[in-house]
Amino acid sequence: MGVPTELDLAIEERAAIERARDSRCPAADRDFARGVALALEWMLGFDPIEA
């Protein structure tokens, strides 16, 4: 596996945003996904996206 690449992290960030916006998921899962997306955005140097 090795160290994740920037692309790997960006893919995970997008998946977390999708999960955070999915109203079928429990609120706690959406909140967790929103936190994951924010952490990954910070790591990647992205401007925050409203999740």
Short mmCIF file of N, CA and C in Angstrom, two decimals:
data_model
loop_
_atom_site.label_atom_id
_atom_site.label_comp_id
_atom_site.label_asym_id
_atom_site.label_seq_id
_atom_site.Cartn_x
_atom_site.Cartn_y
_atom_site.Cartn_z
N MET A 1 0.83 -1.18 0.00
CA MET A 1 0.00 0.00 0.00
C MET A 1 0.88 1.25 0.00
N GLY A 2 1.66 1.43 1.03
CA GLY A 2 2.52 2.60 1.09
C GLY A 2 1.81 3.84 1.58
N VAL A 3 2.48 4.94 1.44
CA VAL A 3 1.95 6.24 1.87
C VAL A 3 0.92 6.71 0.85
N PRO A 4 -0.25 7.20 1.31
CA PRO A 4 -1.25 7.68 0.36
C PRO A 4 -0.74 8.89 -0.42
N THR A 5 -1.10 8.93 -1.68
CA THR A 5 -0.73 10.07 -2.52
C THR A 5 -1.73 11.20 -2.33
N GLU A 6 -1.40 12.35 -2.87
CA GLU A 6 -2.32 13.48 -2.82
C GLU A 6 -3.63 13.14 -3.53
N LEU A 7 -3.54 12.39 -4.62
CA LEU A 7 -4.74 11.97 -5.33
C LEU A 7 -5.60 11.06 -4.46
N ASP A 8 -4.98 10.13 -3.75
CA ASP A 8 -5.72 9.25 -2.84
C ASP A 8 -6.49 10.07 -1.80
N LEU A 9 -5.82 11.06 -1.23
CA LEU A 9 -6.46 11.90 -0.22
C LEU A 9 -7.60 12.73 -0.80
N ALA A 10 -7.40 13.23 -2.03
CA ALA A 10 -8.44 14.01 -2.68
C ALA A 10 -9.68 13.15 -2.98
N ILE A 11 -9.47 11.91 -3.37
CA ILE A 11 -10.58 11.00 -3.62
C ILE A 11 -11.34 10.74 -2.32
N GLU A 12 -10.61 10.53 -1.24
CA GLU A 12 -11.26 10.31 0.06
C GLU A 12 -12.01 11.56 0.52
N GLU A 13 -11.45 12.73 0.24
CA GLU A 13 -12.11 13.98 0.62
C GLU A 13 -13.44 14.12 -0.10
N ARG A 14 -13.46 13.80 -1.39
CA ARG A 14 -14.71 13.87 -2.18
C ARG A 14 -15.73 12.86 -1.67
N ALA A 15 -15.27 11.67 -1.33
CA ALA A 15 -16.18 10.65 -0.80
C ALA A 15 -16.78 11.11 0.53
N ALA A 16 -15.97 11.76 1.36
CA ALA A 16 -16.47 12.25 2.64
C ALA A 16 -17.51 13.35 2.43
N ILE A 17 -17.28 14.22 1.46
CA ILE A 17 -18.26 15.27 1.16
C ILE A 17 -19.58 14.65 0.71
N GLU A 18 -19.50 13.66 -0.17
CA GLU A 18 -20.71 12.98 -0.62
C GLU A 18 -21.46 12.35 0.54
N ARG A 19 -20.74 11.71 1.45
CA ARG A 19 -21.36 11.08 2.62
C ARG A 19 -22.00 12.14 3.52
N ALA A 20 -21.32 13.26 3.70
CA ALA A 20 -21.84 14.34 4.55
C ALA A 20 -23.12 14.93 3.99
N ARG A 21 -23.29 14.88 2.68
CA ARG A 21 -24.48 15.45 2.03
C ARG A 21 -25.60 14.43 1.85
N ASP A 22 -25.36 13.18 2.17
CA ASP A 22 -26.34 12.11 1.95
C ASP A 22 -27.36 12.09 3.09
N SER A 23 -28.55 12.56 2.81
CA SER A 23 -29.58 12.65 3.86
C SER A 23 -30.08 11.29 4.32
N ARG A 24 -29.74 10.23 3.59
CA ARG A 24 -30.13 8.88 4.01
C ARG A 24 -29.25 8.36 5.16
N CYS A 25 -28.10 8.97 5.37
CA CYS A 25 -27.19 8.56 6.43
C CYS A 25 -27.62 9.19 7.75
N PRO A 26 -27.37 8.50 8.86
CA PRO A 26 -27.66 9.10 10.17
C PRO A 26 -26.88 10.40 10.37
N ALA A 27 -27.45 11.30 11.14
CA ALA A 27 -26.82 12.60 11.39
C ALA A 27 -25.41 12.47 11.94
N ALA A 28 -25.19 11.52 12.85
CA ALA A 28 -23.86 11.34 13.43
C ALA A 28 -22.84 10.95 12.36
N ASP A 29 -23.24 10.11 11.41
CA ASP A 29 -22.34 9.72 10.33
C ASP A 29 -22.04 10.90 9.42
N ARG A 30 -23.05 11.72 9.14
CA ARG A 30 -22.84 12.90 8.30
C ARG A 30 -21.90 13.89 8.99
N ASP A 31 -22.07 14.08 10.29
CA ASP A 31 -21.19 14.98 11.04
C ASP A 31 -19.75 14.48 11.03
N PHE A 32 -19.58 13.17 11.21
CA PHE A 32 -18.24 12.58 11.19
C PHE A 32 -17.61 12.79 9.80
N ALA A 33 -18.38 12.52 8.76
CA ALA A 33 -17.88 12.68 7.38
C ALA A 33 -17.50 14.13 7.12
N ARG A 34 -18.28 15.07 7.65
CA ARG A 34 -17.97 16.49 7.48
C ARG A 34 -16.62 16.81 8.13
N GLY A 35 -16.36 16.24 9.31
CA GLY A 35 -15.07 16.45 9.97
C GLY A 35 -13.92 15.84 9.20
N VAL A 36 -14.15 14.66 8.64
CA VAL A 36 -13.12 14.01 7.82
C VAL A 36 -12.82 14.88 6.60
N ALA A 37 -13.86 15.37 5.93
CA ALA A 37 -13.66 16.22 4.75
C ALA A 37 -12.87 17.47 5.10
N LEU A 38 -13.21 18.10 6.21
CA LEU A 38 -12.48 19.31 6.62
C LEU A 38 -11.01 19.01 6.92
N ALA A 39 -10.74 17.89 7.58
CA ALA A 39 -9.36 17.52 7.88
C ALA A 39 -8.57 17.26 6.60
N LEU A 40 -9.19 16.55 5.67
CA LEU A 40 -8.51 16.26 4.41
C LEU A 40 -8.30 17.53 3.59
N GLU A 41 -9.29 18.42 3.59
CA GLU A 41 -9.13 19.69 2.89
C GLU A 41 -7.94 20.46 3.45
N TRP A 42 -7.82 20.46 4.78
CA TRP A 42 -6.71 21.16 5.42
C TRP A 42 -5.38 20.54 5.01
N MET A 43 -5.32 19.21 5.04
CA MET A 43 -4.09 18.50 4.67
C MET A 43 -3.68 18.80 3.23
N LEU A 44 -4.67 18.91 2.35
CA LEU A 44 -4.41 19.12 0.93
C LEU A 44 -4.24 20.60 0.57
N GLY A 45 -4.56 21.48 1.51
CA GLY A 45 -4.43 22.92 1.24
C GLY A 45 -5.58 23.45 0.42
N PHE A 46 -6.73 22.75 0.42
CA PHE A 46 -7.90 23.20 -0.32
C PHE A 46 -8.63 24.26 0.48
N ASP A 47 -9.37 25.11 -0.23
CA ASP A 47 -10.31 26.01 0.43
C ASP A 47 -11.47 25.14 0.91
N PRO A 48 -11.98 25.40 2.11
CA PRO A 48 -13.09 24.58 2.63
C PRO A 48 -14.31 24.62 1.71
N ILE A 49 -14.92 23.48 1.55
CA ILE A 49 -16.14 23.34 0.77
C ILE A 49 -17.26 23.08 1.75
N GLU A 50 -18.39 23.72 1.56
CA GLU A 50 -19.53 23.47 2.45
C GLU A 50 -20.01 22.06 2.23
N ALA A 51 -19.92 21.24 3.28
CA ALA A 51 -20.34 19.84 3.18
C ALA A 51 -21.72 19.67 3.75
#
